[in-house]
Amino acid sequence: GPFVVQITGPLIRIVGDRFPWGVKAAILQTLKLLIGKGAMLLKPFVPQLQTTFVKALADPTKTVRLRGAAALSALVALSTRIEPLTSDLTNSLASAEPGVAYATLVALAGVLRNMPKPLSDATLDRVKAAAVEKLLVEDEQVDVAAASLVGACAKWCDVPTLLESVETAVEKGDEWKGQLAELRVHLSLLRTLPASECR
């Protein structure tokens, strides 16, 4: 119990220092494990942890970015400020280079799958639009992560309407790529929704 609290503060401070990426990745992994172990005890650290994990999404190293995304997904169960977090992440997608966009999409999908209560309709609509827009960019990892985020949105919104927006978006592009994007979205829906809703 108390040990979790004692170690979290120093780890948050250290991860901001100029350590090699391997050290940062290990600290992010440790913080994620501590969230799992100490959940409610870490409530006071949530704002600092959130800032730390969001910063990690823009790290030059892919491993650090993805550890940040995973940690953010775990933290969301404790966070009370999911709406502004989701808005900030969605806004950052517009100008993000592919590596950062990929990590941000992964983080958003994790947030939507793990958050305890829904977002406002306006914020959810912006997340959906951003995800659908990234389905057909020229980077396969980004495309896959965007499909995963579209699937995660299905937990909180009307699925037929969501699929219509995907169809409309992919019609504008290359036919084969469009079919691939739709297939990825359907696979993501299978991961997100209970079996009864996928029939």
mmCIF file of N, CA and C in Angstrom, residues 91-193:
data_model
loop_
_atom_site.group_PDB
_atom_site.id
_atom_site.type_symbol
_atom_site.label_atom_id
_atom_site.label_comp_id
_atom_site.label_asym_id
_atom_site.label_seq_id
_atom_site.Cartn_x
_atom_site.Cartn_y
_atom_site.Cartn_z
ATOM 1 N N ASN A 91 -7.122 16.789 -30.746
ATOM 2 C CA ASN A 91 -6.567 17.993 -31.383
ATOM 3 C C ASN A 91 -5.143 17.756 -31.876
ATOM 4 N N SER A 92 -4.356 17.021 -31.066
ATOM 5 C CA SER A 92 -2.945 16.823 -31.414
ATOM 6 C C SER A 92 -2.777 15.946 -32.659
ATOM 7 N N LEU A 93 -3.806 15.159 -32.988
ATOM 8 C CA LEU A 93 -3.726 14.267 -34.157
ATOM 9 C C LEU A 93 -3.557 15.030 -35.468
ATOM 10 N N ALA A 94 -4.159 16.221 -35.530
ATOM 11 C CA ALA A 94 -4.174 16.984 -36.787
ATOM 12 C C ALA A 94 -2.761 17.265 -37.297
ATOM 13 N N SER A 95 -1.836 17.579 -36.374
ATOM 14 C CA SER A 95 -0.486 17.975 -36.814
ATOM 15 C C SER A 95 0.575 16.923 -36.504
ATOM 16 N N ALA A 96 0.165 15.758 -35.995
ATOM 17 C CA ALA A 96 1.145 14.754 -35.557
ATOM 18 C C ALA A 96 1.784 14.021 -36.739
ATOM 19 N N GLU A 97 3.106 13.782 -36.632
ATOM 20 C CA GLU A 97 3.746 12.944 -37.659
ATOM 21 C C GLU A 97 3.319 11.492 -37.401
ATOM 22 N N PRO A 98 3.494 10.591 -38.398
ATOM 23 C CA PRO A 98 2.909 9.254 -38.297
ATOM 24 C C PRO A 98 3.215 8.475 -37.009
ATOM 25 N N GLY A 99 4.452 8.507 -36.535
ATOM 26 C CA GLY A 99 4.801 7.765 -35.318
ATOM 27 C C GLY A 99 4.023 8.234 -34.104
ATOM 28 N N VAL A 100 3.899 9.547 -33.992
ATOM 29 C CA VAL A 100 3.158 10.137 -32.863
ATOM 30 C C VAL A 100 1.656 9.927 -33.052
ATOM 31 N N ALA A 101 1.188 10.050 -34.301
ATOM 32 C CA ALA A 101 -0.242 9.821 -34.593
ATOM 33 C C ALA A 101 -0.627 8.394 -34.211
ATOM 34 N N TYR A 102 0.236 7.442 -34.543
ATOM 35 C CA TYR A 102 -0.017 6.037 -34.215
ATOM 36 C C TYR A 102 -0.179 5.858 -32.703
ATOM 37 N N ALA A 103 0.776 6.370 -31.932
ATOM 38 C CA ALA A 103 0.723 6.238 -30.465
ATOM 39 C C ALA A 103 -0.510 6.942 -29.896
ATOM 40 N N THR A 104 -0.855 8.096 -30.461
ATOM 41 C CA THR A 104 -2.011 8.860 -29.979
ATOM 42 C C THR A 104 -3.317 8.112 -30.251
ATOM 43 N N LEU A 105 -3.425 7.504 -31.438
ATOM 44 C CA LEU A 105 -4.614 6.711 -31.774
ATOM 45 C C LEU A 105 -4.734 5.495 -30.855
ATOM 46 N N VAL A 106 -3.601 4.839 -30.586
ATOM 47 C CA VAL A 106 -3.583 3.690 -29.676
ATOM 48 C C VAL A 106 -4.035 4.133 -28.277
ATOM 49 N N ALA A 107 -3.518 5.291 -27.835
ATOM 50 C CA ALA A 107 -3.895 5.822 -26.517
ATOM 51 C C ALA A 107 -5.390 6.131 -26.461
ATOM 52 N N LEU A 108 -5.901 6.796 -27.490
ATOM 53 C CA LEU A 108 -7.331 7.141 -27.524
ATOM 54 C C LEU A 108 -8.214 5.895 -27.503
ATOM 55 N N ALA A 109 -7.815 4.864 -28.267
ATOM 56 C CA ALA A 109 -8.592 3.621 -28.276
ATOM 57 C C ALA A 109 -8.606 2.999 -26.879
ATOM 58 N N GLY A 110 -7.459 3.019 -26.213
ATOM 59 C CA GLY A 110 -7.375 2.483 -24.848
ATOM 60 C C GLY A 110 -8.229 3.273 -23.876
ATOM 61 N N VAL A 111 -8.205 4.596 -24.033
ATOM 62 C CA VAL A 111 -9.009 5.470 -23.170
ATOM 63 C C VAL A 111 -10.499 5.152 -23.349
ATOM 64 N N LEU A 112 -10.935 5.068 -24.611
ATOM 65 C CA LEU A 112 -12.364 4.809 -24.868
ATOM 66 C C LEU A 112 -12.803 3.420 -24.396
ATOM 67 N N ARG A 113 -11.901 2.446 -24.509
ATOM 68 C CA ARG A 113 -12.276 1.091 -24.063
ATOM 69 C C ARG A 113 -12.338 0.993 -22.542
ATOM 70 N N ASN A 114 -11.525 1.803 -21.851
ATOM 71 C CA ASN A 114 -11.404 1.650 -20.388
ATOM 72 C C ASN A 114 -12.100 2.716 -19.553
ATOM 73 N N MET A 115 -12.584 3.787 -20.202
ATOM 74 C CA MET A 115 -13.177 4.857 -19.388
ATOM 75 C C MET A 115 -14.497 4.378 -18.768
ATOM 76 N N PRO A 116 -14.738 4.809 -17.509
ATOM 77 C CA PRO A 116 -15.916 4.302 -16.795
ATOM 78 C C PRO A 116 -17.243 4.897 -17.245
ATOM 79 N N LYS A 117 -17.202 6.123 -17.813
ATOM 80 C CA LYS A 117 -18.472 6.720 -18.236
ATOM 81 C C LYS A 117 -18.305 7.418 -19.572
ATOM 82 N N PRO A 118 -19.419 7.659 -20.290
ATOM 83 C CA PRO A 118 -19.283 8.189 -21.652
ATOM 84 C C PRO A 118 -18.802 9.637 -21.712
ATOM 85 N N LEU A 119 -18.281 9.997 -22.861
ATOM 86 C CA LEU A 119 -17.914 11.387 -23.156
ATOM 87 C C LEU A 119 -19.171 12.138 -23.575
ATOM 88 N N SER A 120 -19.073 13.466 -23.654
ATOM 89 C CA SER A 120 -20.188 14.231 -24.225
ATOM 90 C C SER A 120 -20.299 13.853 -25.700
ATOM 91 N N ASP A 121 -21.497 14.006 -26.259
ATOM 92 C CA ASP A 121 -21.714 13.668 -27.671
ATOM 93 C C ASP A 121 -20.777 14.452 -28.584
ATOM 94 N N ALA A 122 -20.572 15.729 -28.249
ATOM 95 C CA ALA A 122 -19.733 16.587 -29.104
ATOM 96 C C ALA A 122 -18.297 16.064 -29.153
ATOM 97 N N THR A 123 -17.751 15.682 -27.994
ATOM 98 C CA THR A 123 -16.371 15.180 -27.958
ATOM 99 C C THR A 123 -16.270 13.837 -28.655
ATOM 100 N N LEU A 124 -17.241 12.965 -28.398
ATOM 101 C CA LEU A 124 -17.228 11.646 -29.042
ATOM 102 C C LEU A 124 -17.305 11.786 -30.570
ATOM 103 N N ASP A 125 -18.118 12.730 -31.038
ATOM 104 C CA ASP A 125 -18.232 12.961 -32.488
ATOM 105 C C ASP A 125 -16.898 13.400 -33.084
ATOM 106 N N ARG A 126 -16.164 14.246 -32.336
ATOM 107 C CA ARG A 126 -14.861 14.708 -32.827
ATOM 108 C C ARG A 126 -13.847 13.565 -32.872
ATOM 109 N N VAL A 127 -13.899 12.693 -31.859
ATOM 110 C CA VAL A 127 -13.001 11.528 -31.835
ATOM 111 C C VAL A 127 -13.310 10.619 -33.024
ATOM 112 N N LYS A 128 -14.614 10.352 -33.245
ATOM 113 C CA LYS A 128 -15.031 9.493 -34.365
ATOM 114 C C LYS A 128 -14.546 10.074 -35.694
ATOM 115 N N ALA A 129 -14.773 11.361 -35.884
ATOM 116 C CA ALA A 129 -14.385 12.018 -37.139
ATOM 117 C C ALA A 129 -12.873 11.924 -37.355
ATOM 118 N N ALA A 130 -12.107 12.154 -36.289
ATOM 119 C CA ALA A 130 -10.638 12.090 -36.396
ATOM 120 C C ALA A 130 -10.181 10.673 -36.728
ATOM 121 N N ALA A 131 -10.823 9.679 -36.111
ATOM 122 C CA ALA A 131 -10.454 8.282 -36.357
ATOM 123 C C ALA A 131 -10.766 7.885 -37.802
ATOM 124 N N VAL A 132 -11.964 8.245 -38.259
ATOM 125 C CA VAL A 132 -12.386 7.884 -39.619
ATOM 126 C C VAL A 132 -11.475 8.561 -40.653
ATOM 127 N N GLU A 133 -11.088 9.791 -40.355
ATOM 128 C CA GLU A 133 -10.220 10.546 -41.264
ATOM 129 C C GLU A 133 -8.857 9.875 -41.441
ATOM 130 N N LYS A 134 -8.389 9.182 -40.391
ATOM 131 C CA LYS A 134 -7.052 8.551 -40.433
ATOM 132 C C LYS A 134 -7.082 7.121 -40.982
ATOM 133 N N LEU A 135 -8.257 6.641 -41.399
ATOM 134 C CA LEU A 135 -8.360 5.254 -41.881
ATOM 135 C C LEU A 135 -7.581 5.007 -43.169
ATOM 136 N N LEU A 136 -7.420 6.039 -43.979
ATOM 137 C CA LEU A 136 -6.799 5.853 -45.291
ATOM 138 C C LEU A 136 -5.598 6.772 -45.504
ATOM 139 N N VAL A 137 -4.783 6.965 -44.477
ATOM 140 C CA VAL A 137 -3.564 7.755 -44.696
ATOM 141 C C VAL A 137 -2.511 6.819 -45.280
ATOM 142 N N GLU A 138 -1.400 7.374 -45.683
ATOM 143 C CA GLU A 138 -0.396 6.535 -46.372
ATOM 144 C C GLU A 138 0.556 5.851 -45.377
ATOM 145 N N ASP A 139 0.054 5.446 -44.243
ATOM 146 C CA ASP A 139 0.899 4.775 -43.257
ATOM 147 C C ASP A 139 0.091 3.636 -42.653
ATOM 148 N N GLU A 140 0.535 2.412 -42.884
ATOM 149 C CA GLU A 140 -0.284 1.263 -42.514
ATOM 150 C C GLU A 140 -0.541 1.180 -41.014
ATOM 151 N N GLN A 141 0.490 1.492 -40.215
ATOM 152 C CA GLN A 141 0.302 1.432 -38.755
ATOM 153 C C GLN A 141 -0.771 2.411 -38.295
ATOM 154 N N VAL A 142 -0.747 3.608 -38.867
ATOM 155 C CA VAL A 142 -1.745 4.627 -38.520
ATOM 156 C C VAL A 142 -3.137 4.140 -38.932
ATOM 157 N N ASP A 143 -3.244 3.567 -40.124
ATOM 158 C CA ASP A 143 -4.535 3.039 -40.607
ATOM 159 C C ASP A 143 -5.105 1.998 -39.630
ATOM 160 N N VAL A 144 -4.235 1.074 -39.197
ATOM 161 C CA VAL A 144 -4.662 0.000 -38.292
ATOM 162 C C VAL A 144 -5.099 0.587 -36.938
ATOM 163 N N ALA A 145 -4.326 1.539 -36.427
ATOM 164 C CA ALA A 145 -4.661 2.154 -35.136
ATOM 165 C C ALA A 145 -5.955 2.962 -35.234
ATOM 166 N N ALA A 146 -6.175 3.608 -36.394
ATOM 167 C CA ALA A 146 -7.415 4.372 -36.605
ATOM 168 C C ALA A 146 -8.617 3.426 -36.595
ATOM 169 N N ALA A 147 -8.474 2.266 -37.241
ATOM 170 C CA ALA A 147 -9.559 1.267 -37.254
ATOM 171 C C ALA A 147 -9.847 0.775 -35.840
ATOM 172 N N SER A 148 -8.800 0.597 -35.055
ATOM 173 C CA SER A 148 -8.961 0.171 -33.662
ATOM 174 C C SER A 148 -9.738 1.221 -32.865
ATOM 175 N N LEU A 149 -9.432 2.501 -33.125
ATOM 176 C CA LEU A 149 -10.138 3.582 -32.432
ATOM 177 C C LEU A 149 -11.607 3.658 -32.872
ATOM 178 N N VAL A 150 -11.870 3.461 -34.163
ATOM 179 C CA VAL A 150 -13.267 3.444 -34.626
ATOM 180 C C VAL A 150 -14.026 2.344 -33.886
ATOM 181 N N GLY A 151 -13.398 1.178 -33.771
ATOM 182 C CA GLY A 151 -14.018 0.065 -33.040
ATOM 183 C C GLY A 151 -14.274 0.410 -31.584
ATOM 184 N N ALA A 152 -13.315 1.106 -30.962
ATOM 185 C CA ALA A 152 -13.475 1.505 -29.557
ATOM 186 C C ALA A 152 -14.639 2.484 -29.388
ATOM 187 N N CYS A 153 -14.852 3.349 -30.397
ATOM 188 C CA CYS A 153 -15.979 4.302 -30.354
ATOM 189 C C CYS A 153 -17.319 3.562 -30.276
ATOM 190 N N ALA A 154 -17.360 2.358 -30.866
ATOM 191 C CA ALA A 154 -18.608 1.583 -30.938
ATOM 192 C C ALA A 154 -19.155 1.238 -29.555
ATOM 193 N N LYS A 155 -18.276 1.239 -28.564
ATOM 194 C CA LYS A 155 -18.716 0.945 -27.189
ATOM 195 C C LYS A 155 -19.683 2.029 -26.691
ATOM 196 N N TRP A 156 -19.574 3.229 -27.283
ATOM 197 C CA TRP A 156 -20.308 4.378 -26.750
ATOM 198 C C TRP A 156 -21.303 4.986 -27.733
ATOM 199 N N CYS A 157 -21.453 4.408 -28.928
ATOM 200 C CA CYS A 157 -22.356 5.062 -29.882
ATOM 201 C C CYS A 157 -23.092 4.037 -30.743
ATOM 202 N N ASP A 158 -23.974 4.546 -31.572
ATOM 203 C CA ASP A 158 -24.784 3.709 -32.442
ATOM 204 C C ASP A 158 -23.911 3.110 -33.561
ATOM 205 N N VAL A 159 -23.815 1.775 -33.600
ATOM 206 C CA VAL A 159 -22.895 1.108 -34.525
ATOM 207 C C VAL A 159 -23.271 1.306 -36.004
ATOM 208 N N PRO A 160 -24.549 1.130 -36.401
ATOM 209 C CA PRO A 160 -24.877 1.352 -37.818
ATOM 210 C C PRO A 160 -24.485 2.749 -38.320
ATOM 211 N N THR A 161 -24.709 3.763 -37.505
ATOM 212 C CA THR A 161 -24.346 5.133 -37.901
ATOM 213 C C THR A 161 -22.831 5.257 -38.044
ATOM 214 N N LEU A 162 -22.118 4.629 -37.108
ATOM 215 C CA LEU A 162 -20.654 4.641 -37.143
ATOM 216 C C LEU A 162 -20.146 3.988 -38.436
ATOM 217 N N LEU A 163 -20.723 2.850 -38.780
ATOM 218 C CA LEU A 163 -20.301 2.129 -39.988
ATOM 219 C C LEU A 163 -20.638 2.901 -41.262
ATOM 220 N N GLU A 164 -21.751 3.637 -41.216
ATOM 221 C CA GLU A 164 -22.107 4.494 -42.365
ATOM 222 C C GLU A 164 -21.035 5.548 -42.602
ATOM 223 N N SER A 165 -20.567 6.154 -41.513
ATOM 224 C CA SER A 165 -19.543 7.200 -41.662
ATOM 225 C C SER A 165 -18.238 6.598 -42.201
ATOM 226 N N VAL A 166 -17.938 5.358 -41.810
ATOM 227 C CA VAL A 166 -16.752 4.671 -42.343
ATOM 228 C C VAL A 166 -16.924 4.433 -43.839
ATOM 229 N N GLU A 167 -18.097 3.930 -44.232
ATOM 230 C CA GLU A 167 -18.377 3.662 -45.650
ATOM 231 C C GLU A 167 -18.227 4.916 -46.502
ATOM 232 N N THR A 168 -18.815 6.012 -45.998
ATOM 233 C CA THR A 168 -18.744 7.282 -46.726
ATOM 234 C C THR A 168 -17.288 7.711 -46.907
ATOM 235 N N ALA A 169 -16.490 7.550 -45.855
ATOM 236 C CA ALA A 169 -15.086 7.980 -45.911
ATOM 237 C C ALA A 169 -14.277 7.139 -46.891
ATOM 238 N N VAL A 170 -14.482 5.816 -46.865
ATOM 239 C CA VAL A 170 -13.642 4.950 -47.705
ATOM 240 C C VAL A 170 -14.046 4.982 -49.179
ATOM 241 N N GLU A 171 -15.273 5.395 -49.463
ATOM 242 C CA GLU A 171 -15.720 5.491 -50.865
ATOM 243 C C GLU A 171 -14.891 6.492 -51.657
ATOM 244 N N LYS A 172 -14.307 7.455 -50.924
ATOM 245 C CA LYS A 172 -13.553 8.509 -51.603
ATOM 246 C C LYS A 172 -12.187 8.027 -52.079
ATOM 247 N N GLY A 173 -11.698 6.924 -51.497
ATOM 248 C CA GLY A 173 -10.332 6.481 -51.810
ATOM 249 C C GLY A 173 -10.290 5.279 -52.724
ATOM 250 N N ASP A 174 -9.118 4.698 -52.783
ATOM 251 C CA ASP A 174 -8.849 3.485 -53.563
ATOM 252 C C ASP A 174 -9.743 2.340 -53.080
ATOM 253 N N GLU A 175 -10.343 1.602 -54.012
ATOM 254 C CA GLU A 175 -11.338 0.586 -53.637
ATOM 255 C C GLU A 175 -10.754 -0.503 -52.730
ATOM 256 N N TRP A 176 -9.579 -1.002 -53.096
ATOM 257 C CA TRP A 176 -8.966 -2.082 -52.321
ATOM 258 C C TRP A 176 -8.628 -1.619 -50.906
ATOM 259 N N LYS A 177 -8.027 -0.427 -50.840
ATOM 260 C CA LYS A 177 -7.673 0.129 -49.523
ATOM 261 C C LYS A 177 -8.921 0.362 -48.679
ATOM 262 N N GLY A 178 -9.982 0.793 -49.343
ATOM 263 C CA GLY A 178 -11.247 1.029 -48.643
ATOM 264 C C GLY A 178 -11.807 -0.255 -48.051
ATOM 265 N N GLN A 179 -11.755 -1.328 -48.835
ATOM 266 C CA GLN A 179 -12.247 -2.618 -48.334
ATOM 267 C C GLN A 179 -11.403 -3.103 -47.157
ATOM 268 N N LEU A 180 -10.093 -2.887 -47.260
ATOM 269 C CA LEU A 180 -9.185 -3.279 -46.176
ATOM 270 C C LEU A 180 -9.501 -2.492 -44.901
ATOM 271 N N ALA A 181 -9.744 -1.190 -45.065
ATOM 272 C CA ALA A 181 -10.076 -0.337 -43.920
ATOM 273 C C ALA A 181 -11.369 -0.816 -43.255
ATOM 274 N N GLU A 182 -12.373 -1.136 -44.075
ATOM 275 C CA GLU A 182 -13.648 -1.624 -43.525
ATOM 276 C C GLU A 182 -13.464 -2.954 -42.779
ATOM 277 N N LEU A 183 -12.644 -3.814 -43.342
ATOM 278 C CA LEU A 183 -12.373 -5.104 -42.698
ATOM 279 C C LEU A 183 -11.718 -4.888 -41.333
ATOM 280 N N ARG A 184 -10.742 -3.968 -41.289
ATOM 281 C CA ARG A 184 -10.061 -3.669 -40.018
ATOM 282 C C ARG A 184 -11.033 -3.116 -38.979
ATOM 283 N N VAL A 185 -11.949 -2.261 -39.430
ATOM 284 C CA VAL A 185 -12.954 -1.710 -38.517
ATOM 285 C C VAL A 185 -13.831 -2.835 -37.955
ATOM 286 N N HIS A 186 -14.259 -3.748 -38.828
ATOM 287 C CA HIS A 186 -15.106 -4.861 -38.370
ATOM 288 C C HIS A 186 -14.375 -5.757 -37.373
ATOM 289 N N LEU A 187 -13.085 -5.995 -37.604
ATOM 290 C CA LEU A 187 -12.288 -6.787 -36.649
ATOM 291 C C LEU A 187 -12.206 -6.077 -35.301
ATOM 292 N N SER A 188 -12.052 -4.767 -35.351
ATOM 293 C CA SER A 188 -11.994 -3.988 -34.117
ATOM 294 C C SER A 188 -13.328 -4.015 -33.369
ATOM 295 N N LEU A 189 -14.427 -3.981 -34.127
ATOM 296 C CA LEU A 189 -15.762 -4.075 -33.510
ATOM 297 C C LEU A 189 -15.920 -5.408 -32.778
ATOM 298 N N LEU A 190 -15.410 -6.475 -33.372
ATOM 299 C CA LEU A 190 -15.500 -7.798 -32.737
ATOM 300 C C LEU A 190 -14.753 -7.816 -31.403
ATOM 301 N N ARG A 191 -13.649 -7.056 -31.342
ATOM 302 C CA ARG A 191 -12.882 -6.993 -30.084
ATOM 303 C C ARG A 191 -13.593 -6.139 -29.034
ATOM 304 N N THR A 192 -14.385 -5.169 -29.500
ATOM 305 C CA THR A 192 -14.968 -4.180 -28.587
ATOM 306 C C THR A 192 -16.337 -4.591 -28.048
ATOM 307 N N LEU A 193 -17.158 -5.119 -28.934
ATOM 308 C CA LEU A 193 -18.569 -5.344 -28.569
ATOM 309 C C LEU A 193 -18.792 -6.747 -28.029
#
